[in-house]
Coordinates of C-alpha atoms in Angstrom, one line a residue:
M19 CA 13.4 32.8 -47.4
S20 CA 10.9 30.6 -47.8
L21 CA 7.7 30.3 -45.4
K22 CA 6.7 26.8 -45.1
S23 CA 3.5 25.5 -43.7
I24 CA 3.2 24.1 -40.3
N25 CA 2.5 20.5 -41.3
D26 CA 5.7 21.0 -43.7
I27 CA 7.8 21.6 -40.0
L28 CA 5.8 19.0 -38.4
E29 CA 7.0 16.2 -41.0
V30 CA 10.5 17.1 -40.7
L31 CA 10.8 17.4 -36.5
A32 CA 8.4 14.1 -36.3
P33 CA 11.7 11.5 -36.8
Q34 CA 13.8 13.5 -35.1
A35 CA 11.7 13.5 -31.7
E36 CA 11.5 10.0 -31.9
W37 CA 15.5 9.7 -31.9
Q38 CA 16.2 12.3 -29.6
E39 CA 13.4 10.6 -27.0
Q40 CA 15.1 10.3 -23.8
P41 CA 16.0 6.4 -23.1
F42 CA 14.4 6.5 -19.5
Q43 CA 10.9 7.8 -21.6
R44 CA 11.3 4.8 -24.6
L45 CA 11.7 2.4 -21.0
L46 CA 8.8 3.5 -19.1
T47 CA 7.0 2.9 -22.3
C48 CA 7.8 -0.5 -22.8
W49 CA 8.4 -1.9 -19.1
A50 CA 5.0 -3.7 -18.2
E51 CA 6.0 -5.8 -21.8
V52 CA 9.9 -6.0 -20.7
V53 CA 8.8 -7.2 -17.2
G54 CA 5.1 -8.5 -17.4
A55 CA 1.8 -7.3 -15.4
V56 CA 2.4 -8.9 -12.6
V57 CA 6.1 -7.2 -11.9
A58 CA 4.8 -4.2 -13.4
T59 CA 2.7 -3.6 -10.8
H60 CA 5.2 -4.2 -8.1
T61 CA 7.6 -2.3 -9.7
K62 CA 8.1 1.6 -10.6
P63 CA 11.3 2.3 -12.8
L64 CA 12.8 6.1 -11.2
S65 CA 15.8 6.8 -13.3
I66 CA 18.7 5.8 -15.5
E67 CA 22.1 7.6 -14.2
R68 CA 25.3 6.3 -15.3
D69 CA 24.0 3.1 -17.3
V70 CA 22.0 2.2 -14.2
L71 CA 18.4 1.7 -13.9
R72 CA 16.8 2.6 -10.5
V73 CA 13.6 0.7 -9.6
A74 CA 11.5 1.4 -6.7
T75 CA 9.4 -2.1 -5.4
S76 CA 6.4 -2.4 -3.5
S77 CA 8.4 -4.6 -0.8
A78 CA 11.9 -6.5 -0.1
A79 CA 10.8 -9.8 -1.2
W80 CA 10.4 -8.3 -4.6
A81 CA 13.7 -6.2 -4.7
Q82 CA 15.6 -9.6 -3.8
N83 CA 13.5 -11.5 -6.0
L84 CA 14.5 -9.4 -9.1
T85 CA 17.8 -8.6 -8.1
F86 CA 18.6 -12.3 -8.8
E87 CA 16.7 -12.0 -12.3
R88 CA 18.3 -8.2 -13.0
Q89 CA 21.0 -9.8 -15.7
R90 CA 17.8 -11.2 -17.7
L91 CA 16.3 -8.1 -17.4
I92 CA 18.9 -6.2 -18.6
L93 CA 19.3 -8.3 -21.5
K94 CA 15.9 -8.0 -22.7
L95 CA 15.9 -4.2 -21.8
N96 CA 19.3 -3.3 -24.2
Q97 CA 17.7 -5.9 -27.0
K98 CA 14.0 -3.8 -27.0
L99 CA 15.7 -0.1 -26.2
S100 CA 19.5 -0.3 -27.2
I101 CA 20.0 1.7 -24.3
G102 CA 23.5 0.1 -23.0
L103 CA 22.2 -0.4 -19.2
K104 CA 24.9 -2.1 -17.0
D105 CA 23.0 -2.8 -13.7
I106 CA 19.7 -2.3 -12.3
H107 CA 19.1 -1.6 -8.8
F108 CA 16.1 -2.6 -6.8
S109 CA 15.0 -0.6 -3.5
T110 CA 11.5 0.0 -1.6
A111 CA 13.3 3.2 -0.5
R112 CA 11.2 5.7 -3.1
W113 CA 7.8 3.0 -3.5
Q114 CA 5.2 4.8 -3.5
R115 CA 1.2 4.2 -4.8
P116 CA 0.6 5.5 -7.9
Q117 CA -1.5 8.6 -7.7
N118 CA -3.7 7.3 -10.6
T119 CA -5.6 4.7 -8.8
P120 CA -6.1 5.8 -5.0
K121 CA -7.6 3.1 -2.4
E122 CA -11.0 3.7 -2.0
Q123 CA -11.2 4.1 1.6
Q124 CA -14.2 1.9 3.4
T125 CA -16.2 3.9 5.8
I126 CA -18.7 1.9 8.2
S127 CA -20.9 3.6 10.6
R128 CA -20.2 2.5 14.4
Q129 CA -23.0 0.5 14.6
E130 CA -21.6 -1.8 11.7
H131 CA -17.8 -2.3 13.5
P132 CA -17.7 -6.0 14.9
S133 CA -16.5 -4.2 18.5
Y134 CA -19.9 -2.3 19.0
V135 CA -21.9 -3.1 21.8
G136 CA -25.0 -0.9 21.6
D137 CA -25.9 2.4 22.8
A138 CA -27.8 0.8 25.8
M139 CA -25.2 2.5 27.9
S140 CA -24.8 6.2 27.2
R141 CA -22.6 8.4 28.9
N142 CA -23.6 9.4 32.3
D143 CA -23.1 13.6 32.3
D144 CA -25.0 13.4 35.6
M145 CA -22.5 10.9 37.0
P146 CA -20.6 12.6 40.2
K147 CA -17.0 13.4 38.7
A148 CA -14.5 11.4 41.0
K149 CA -12.3 13.0 43.1
D150 CA -9.4 10.4 43.3
A151 CA -7.6 8.4 40.8
N152 CA -9.0 5.3 42.7
A153 CA -12.7 6.1 42.9
A154 CA -12.2 7.4 38.7
F155 CA -10.9 3.3 38.5
Q156 CA -14.2 2.2 40.6
N157 CA -16.2 3.9 38.3
W158 CA -14.8 3.2 34.9
A159 CA -14.8 -0.7 36.5
R160 CA -18.7 -0.5 37.2
T161 CA -19.4 0.8 33.8
V162 CA -17.0 -2.0 32.0
Q163 CA -19.1 -4.5 34.0
E164 CA -22.5 -2.7 33.2
R165 CA -21.6 -3.3 29.6
S166 CA -20.5 -6.0 29.5
H167 CA -23.4 -7.8 31.4
G168 CA -25.4 -9.9 28.7
L169 CA -22.4 -10.3 26.3
P170 CA -21.3 -13.8 25.0
V171 CA -18.5 -15.1 26.0
C172 CA -15.3 -15.7 23.9
P173 CA -14.8 -19.4 23.4
L174 CA -11.1 -19.2 24.4
C175 CA -10.7 -16.5 26.8
H176 CA -14.0 -16.9 28.3
C177 CA -13.9 -12.5 28.0
P178 CA -17.7 -11.3 27.4
T179 CA -17.3 -10.5 23.8
P180 CA -19.0 -8.1 21.7
P181 CA -21.4 -10.6 19.0
G182 CA -20.1 -8.8 15.8
E183 CA -16.2 -9.5 17.0
L184 CA -17.6 -13.5 17.5
H185 CA -19.2 -13.5 14.2
R186 CA -16.5 -12.2 12.1
W187 CA -13.5 -14.1 13.9
G188 CA -15.3 -16.6 16.0
V189 CA -13.5 -15.3 18.9
C190 CA -13.5 -12.1 20.8
S191 CA -10.3 -9.2 19.1
V192 CA -7.6 -10.1 21.8
C193 CA -7.7 -13.5 20.5
A194 CA -8.0 -13.3 17.1
A195 CA -5.1 -10.5 16.7
K196 CA -3.1 -13.5 18.7
Q197 CA -4.3 -16.2 16.2
F198 CA -3.1 -13.8 13.3
S199 CA 0.3 -13.1 15.0
K200 CA 1.1 -16.6 15.2
S201 CA 0.1 -17.5 11.3
S202 CA 2.3 -14.8 10.6

């Protein structure tokens, strides 16, 4: 028995490793090239089981559109990889944002929020506790009225509105939400 160097062994193993590479691993390396950069950002290949590729999509719309394109994709993948895919199933069921690109969470201070009305009305800890629900409501209504005094009004509903909301949306947050829901 002769001893061989590690380099000699690796030279023999390297070509074998390429051919023994799992079809799914090869698919992952060329996925973006085959489907295109835009589609790749909205899809994530999950597995190949019984010649069926399972792909997670970012939305139901992407899943539906890609289902119509699946025959073309099967042809391209089979030509590129020689793996013999028979079908592709697209679903949103296991979609997750890639872990390597965490979404930066924007933090703003209370004063920067559009609904901020100022610290002029601080908590009145010296205010007597209400004895019943009606008195509690009266205290709350008085506090809201004091906070609202001097605020500009929303042009649609004429309710007192924090200036930040008017600056940001041109209306109060309630009216802005109604406008956004109508446009969706």
